[in-house]
Short mmCIF file of C-alpha atoms and ligand atoms in Angstrom, two decimals:
data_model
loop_
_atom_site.label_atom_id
_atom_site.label_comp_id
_atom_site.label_asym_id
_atom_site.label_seq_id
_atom_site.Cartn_x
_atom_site.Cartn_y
_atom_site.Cartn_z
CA UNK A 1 12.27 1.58 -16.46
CA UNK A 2 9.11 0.64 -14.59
CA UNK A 3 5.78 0.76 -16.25
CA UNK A 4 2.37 1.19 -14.79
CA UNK A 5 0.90 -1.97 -14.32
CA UNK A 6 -3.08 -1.69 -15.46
CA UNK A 7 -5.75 -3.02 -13.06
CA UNK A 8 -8.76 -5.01 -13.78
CA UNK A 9 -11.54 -3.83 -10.93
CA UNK A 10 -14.79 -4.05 -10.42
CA UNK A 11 -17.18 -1.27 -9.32
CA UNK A 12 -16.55 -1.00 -5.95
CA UNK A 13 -18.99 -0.08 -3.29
CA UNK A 14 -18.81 3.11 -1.49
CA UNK A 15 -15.18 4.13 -3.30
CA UNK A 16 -16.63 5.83 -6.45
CA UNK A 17 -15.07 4.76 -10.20
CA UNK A 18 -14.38 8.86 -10.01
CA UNK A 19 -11.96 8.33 -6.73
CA UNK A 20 -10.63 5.20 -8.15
CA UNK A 21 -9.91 6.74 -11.50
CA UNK A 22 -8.04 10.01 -9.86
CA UNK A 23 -6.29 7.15 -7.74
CA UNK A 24 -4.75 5.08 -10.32
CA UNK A 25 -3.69 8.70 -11.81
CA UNK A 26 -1.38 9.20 -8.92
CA UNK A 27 -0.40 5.25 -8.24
CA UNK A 28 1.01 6.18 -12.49
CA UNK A 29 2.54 9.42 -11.19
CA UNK A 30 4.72 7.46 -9.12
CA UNK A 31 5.47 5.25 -11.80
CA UNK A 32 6.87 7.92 -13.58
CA UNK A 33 8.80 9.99 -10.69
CA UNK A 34 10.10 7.02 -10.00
CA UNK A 35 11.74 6.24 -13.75
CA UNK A 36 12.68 10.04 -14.09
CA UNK A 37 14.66 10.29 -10.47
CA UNK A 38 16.42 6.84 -11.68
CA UNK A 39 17.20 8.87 -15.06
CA UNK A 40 18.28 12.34 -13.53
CA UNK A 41 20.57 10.05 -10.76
CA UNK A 42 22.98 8.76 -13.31
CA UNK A 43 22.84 12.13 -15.41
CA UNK A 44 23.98 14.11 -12.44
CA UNK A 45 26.51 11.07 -11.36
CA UNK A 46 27.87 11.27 -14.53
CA UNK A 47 27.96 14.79 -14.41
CA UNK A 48 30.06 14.49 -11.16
CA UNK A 49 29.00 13.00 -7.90
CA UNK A 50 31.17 16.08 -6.10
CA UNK A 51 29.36 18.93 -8.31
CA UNK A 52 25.63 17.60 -7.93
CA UNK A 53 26.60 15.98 -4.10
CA UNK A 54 22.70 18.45 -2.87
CA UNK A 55 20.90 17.32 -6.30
CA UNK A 56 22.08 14.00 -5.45
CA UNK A 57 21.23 13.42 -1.76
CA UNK A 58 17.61 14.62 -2.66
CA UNK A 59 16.71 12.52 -5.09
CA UNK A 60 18.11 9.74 -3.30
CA UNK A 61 16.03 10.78 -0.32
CA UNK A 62 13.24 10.85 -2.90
CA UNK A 63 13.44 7.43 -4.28
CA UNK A 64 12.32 5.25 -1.73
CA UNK A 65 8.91 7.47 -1.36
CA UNK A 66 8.31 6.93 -5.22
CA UNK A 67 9.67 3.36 -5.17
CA UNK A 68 7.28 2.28 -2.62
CA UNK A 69 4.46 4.47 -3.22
CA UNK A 70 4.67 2.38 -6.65
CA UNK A 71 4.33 -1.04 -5.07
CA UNK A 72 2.30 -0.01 -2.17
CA UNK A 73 -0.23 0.67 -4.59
CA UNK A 74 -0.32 -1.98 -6.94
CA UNK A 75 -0.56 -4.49 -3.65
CA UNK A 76 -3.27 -2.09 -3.12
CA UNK A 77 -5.84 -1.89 -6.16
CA UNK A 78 -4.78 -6.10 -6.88
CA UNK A 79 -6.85 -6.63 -3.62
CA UNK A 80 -10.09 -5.76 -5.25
CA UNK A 81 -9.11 -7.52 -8.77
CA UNK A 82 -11.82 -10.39 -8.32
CA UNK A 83 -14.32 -8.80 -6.78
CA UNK A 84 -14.55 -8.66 -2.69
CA UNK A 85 -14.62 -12.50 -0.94
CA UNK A 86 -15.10 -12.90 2.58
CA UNK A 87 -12.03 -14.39 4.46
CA UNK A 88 -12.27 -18.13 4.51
CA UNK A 89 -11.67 -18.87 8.12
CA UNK A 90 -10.57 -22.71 7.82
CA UNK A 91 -7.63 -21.50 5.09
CA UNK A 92 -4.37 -21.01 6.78
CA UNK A 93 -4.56 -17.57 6.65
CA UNK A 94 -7.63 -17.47 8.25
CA UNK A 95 -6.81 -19.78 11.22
CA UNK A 96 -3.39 -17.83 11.33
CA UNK A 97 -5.02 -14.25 12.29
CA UNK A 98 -7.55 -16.30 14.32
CA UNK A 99 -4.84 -17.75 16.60
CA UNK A 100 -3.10 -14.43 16.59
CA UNK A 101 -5.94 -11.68 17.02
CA UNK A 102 -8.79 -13.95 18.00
CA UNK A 103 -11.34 -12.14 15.85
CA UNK A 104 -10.56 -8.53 16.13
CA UNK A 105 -8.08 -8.07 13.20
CA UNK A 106 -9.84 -5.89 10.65
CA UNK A 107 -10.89 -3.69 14.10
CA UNK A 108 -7.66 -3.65 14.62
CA UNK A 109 -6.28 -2.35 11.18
CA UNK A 110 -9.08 0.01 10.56
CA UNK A 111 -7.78 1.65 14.39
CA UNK A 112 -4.10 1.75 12.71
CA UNK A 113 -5.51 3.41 9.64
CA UNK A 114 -7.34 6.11 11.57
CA UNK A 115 -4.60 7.24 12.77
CA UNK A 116 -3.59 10.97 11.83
CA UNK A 117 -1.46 11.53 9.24
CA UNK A 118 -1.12 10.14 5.34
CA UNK A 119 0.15 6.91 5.55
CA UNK A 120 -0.84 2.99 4.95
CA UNK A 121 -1.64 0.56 7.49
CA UNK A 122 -0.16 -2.88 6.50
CA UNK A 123 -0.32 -6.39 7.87
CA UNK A 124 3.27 -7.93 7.19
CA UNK A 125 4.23 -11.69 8.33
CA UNK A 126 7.49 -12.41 9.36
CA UNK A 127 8.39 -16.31 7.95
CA UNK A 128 11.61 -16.58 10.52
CA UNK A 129 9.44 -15.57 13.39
CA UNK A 130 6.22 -17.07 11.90
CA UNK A 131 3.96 -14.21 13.34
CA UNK A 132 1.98 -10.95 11.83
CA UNK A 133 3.30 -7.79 12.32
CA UNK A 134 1.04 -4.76 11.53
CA UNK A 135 2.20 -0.90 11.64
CA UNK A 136 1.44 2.19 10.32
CA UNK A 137 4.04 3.41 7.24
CA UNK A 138 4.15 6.94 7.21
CA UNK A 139 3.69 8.58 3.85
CA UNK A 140 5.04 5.74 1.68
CA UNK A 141 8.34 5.07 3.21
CA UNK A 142 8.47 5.50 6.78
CA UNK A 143 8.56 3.12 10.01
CA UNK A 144 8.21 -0.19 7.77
CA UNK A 145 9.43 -3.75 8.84
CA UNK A 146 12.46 -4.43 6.66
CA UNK A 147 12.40 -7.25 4.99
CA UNK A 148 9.17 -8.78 5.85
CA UNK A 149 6.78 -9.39 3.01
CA UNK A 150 3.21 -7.25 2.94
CA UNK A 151 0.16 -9.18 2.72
CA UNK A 152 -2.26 -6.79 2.90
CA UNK A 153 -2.04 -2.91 2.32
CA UNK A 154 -4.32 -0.40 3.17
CA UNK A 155 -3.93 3.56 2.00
CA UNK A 156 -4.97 5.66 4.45
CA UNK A 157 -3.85 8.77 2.67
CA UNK A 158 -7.27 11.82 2.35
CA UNK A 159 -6.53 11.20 -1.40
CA UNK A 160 -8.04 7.52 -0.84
CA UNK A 161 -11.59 9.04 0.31
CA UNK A 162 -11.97 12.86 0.45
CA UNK A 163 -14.23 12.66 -2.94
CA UNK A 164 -16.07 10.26 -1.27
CA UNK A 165 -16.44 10.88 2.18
CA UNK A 166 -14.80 14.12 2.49
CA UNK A 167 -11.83 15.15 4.87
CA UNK A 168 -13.04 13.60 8.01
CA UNK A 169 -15.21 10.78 6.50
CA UNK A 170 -12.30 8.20 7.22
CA UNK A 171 -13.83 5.57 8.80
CA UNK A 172 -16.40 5.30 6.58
CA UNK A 173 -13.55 4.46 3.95
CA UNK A 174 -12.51 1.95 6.08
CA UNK A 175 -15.37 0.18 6.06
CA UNK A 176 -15.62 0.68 2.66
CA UNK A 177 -11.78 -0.72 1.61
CA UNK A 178 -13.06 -3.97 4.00
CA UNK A 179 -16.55 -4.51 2.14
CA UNK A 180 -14.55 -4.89 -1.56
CA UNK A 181 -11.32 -6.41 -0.11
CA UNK A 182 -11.05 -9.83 -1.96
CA UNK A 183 -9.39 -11.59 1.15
CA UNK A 184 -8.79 -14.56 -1.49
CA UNK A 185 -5.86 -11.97 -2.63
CA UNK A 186 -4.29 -12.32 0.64
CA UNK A 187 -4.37 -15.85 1.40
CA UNK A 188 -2.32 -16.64 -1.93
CA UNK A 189 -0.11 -13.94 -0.81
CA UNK A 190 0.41 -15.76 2.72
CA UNK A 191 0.55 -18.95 0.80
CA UNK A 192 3.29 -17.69 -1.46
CA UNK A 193 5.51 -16.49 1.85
CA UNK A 194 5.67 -20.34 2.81
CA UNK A 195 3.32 -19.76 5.92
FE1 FE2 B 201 -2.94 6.27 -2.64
#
């Protein structure tokens, strides 16, 4: 069983301690679909894979939204723990997106996480390849780059901002995510992927 991992943040500007609070509430809701779906899978196996073969499919279907909804957002909330730090451009991450977007990453990101739809935009590096890939996961689950580890993930879903900024104040969320983002979080995370 999973538990919900507690988060030690700051007040953050423009991304009220209301919307945060609600926020966590659903990060722990996934905690717990998560742990129940695990539960009711071996209950119904048990029961007989042939008798529960629809009740089974679903909530196999199921697990990889609550799975990674889970860890999607505890990469998410750790990247204000700290308090927000500007990225240091002569670490290795720094010089790393430099070489590779030549200033215009965060532009970049916040245009993948306008995009319509719920979702997360995500900066991934591949090791093998030694290059960032960025994309757009849909809901949770959907269109990721298998295998490659996340370094930085941004929720794009209306739950994220609507108490804030309402149902079309996106970008201003974007901003907002970017002001409190503690980039330091991210350059130990491309440190610890042997970049
Ligand atoms: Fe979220």
């Amino acid at each position: 069983m999973y538990e919900a991992k507690k988060f030690d943040l700051p007040s953050l500007e423009g991304i009220s301690d209301e919307s945060v609070k609600q926020h966590i509430g659903l990060y722990e809701g996934y905690v717990k679909n998560f742990n129940a779906i695990s539960t009711k899978l071996v209950e119904y196996a048990k029961e007989g894979t042939e008798k529960n073969a629809l009740a089974l499919g679903e909530l196999i279907r199921r697990k990889s939204f609550e799975f990674d909804g889970m860890r999607l957002h505890e990469l998410y909330f750790t990247q204000f723990e700290g308090g927000p730090k500007t990225l240091d451009e002569q670490s290795a991450l720094g010089k790393a997106l430099a070489a590779e977007y030549h200033g215009y990453f965060v532009e970049y990101l916040k245009a993948i996480g306008n995009m319509r739809g719920p979702g997360w935009a995500i900066l991934y590096y591949d090791p093998a390849g030694k290059q960032f890939q960025t994309g757009f996961a849909g809901e949770q689950h959907q269109g990721h780059f298998v295998t490659l580890p996340i370094l930085l993930a941004l929720d794009v879903w209306e739950h994220a901002f609507i108490l804030d900024y309402g149902a079309t104040g996106k970008a201003k969320y974007l901003d907002a995510f970017f002001k409190n983002l503690n980039w330091g979080v991210v350059e130990k995370r491309f440190a610890a992927v042997g970049a």
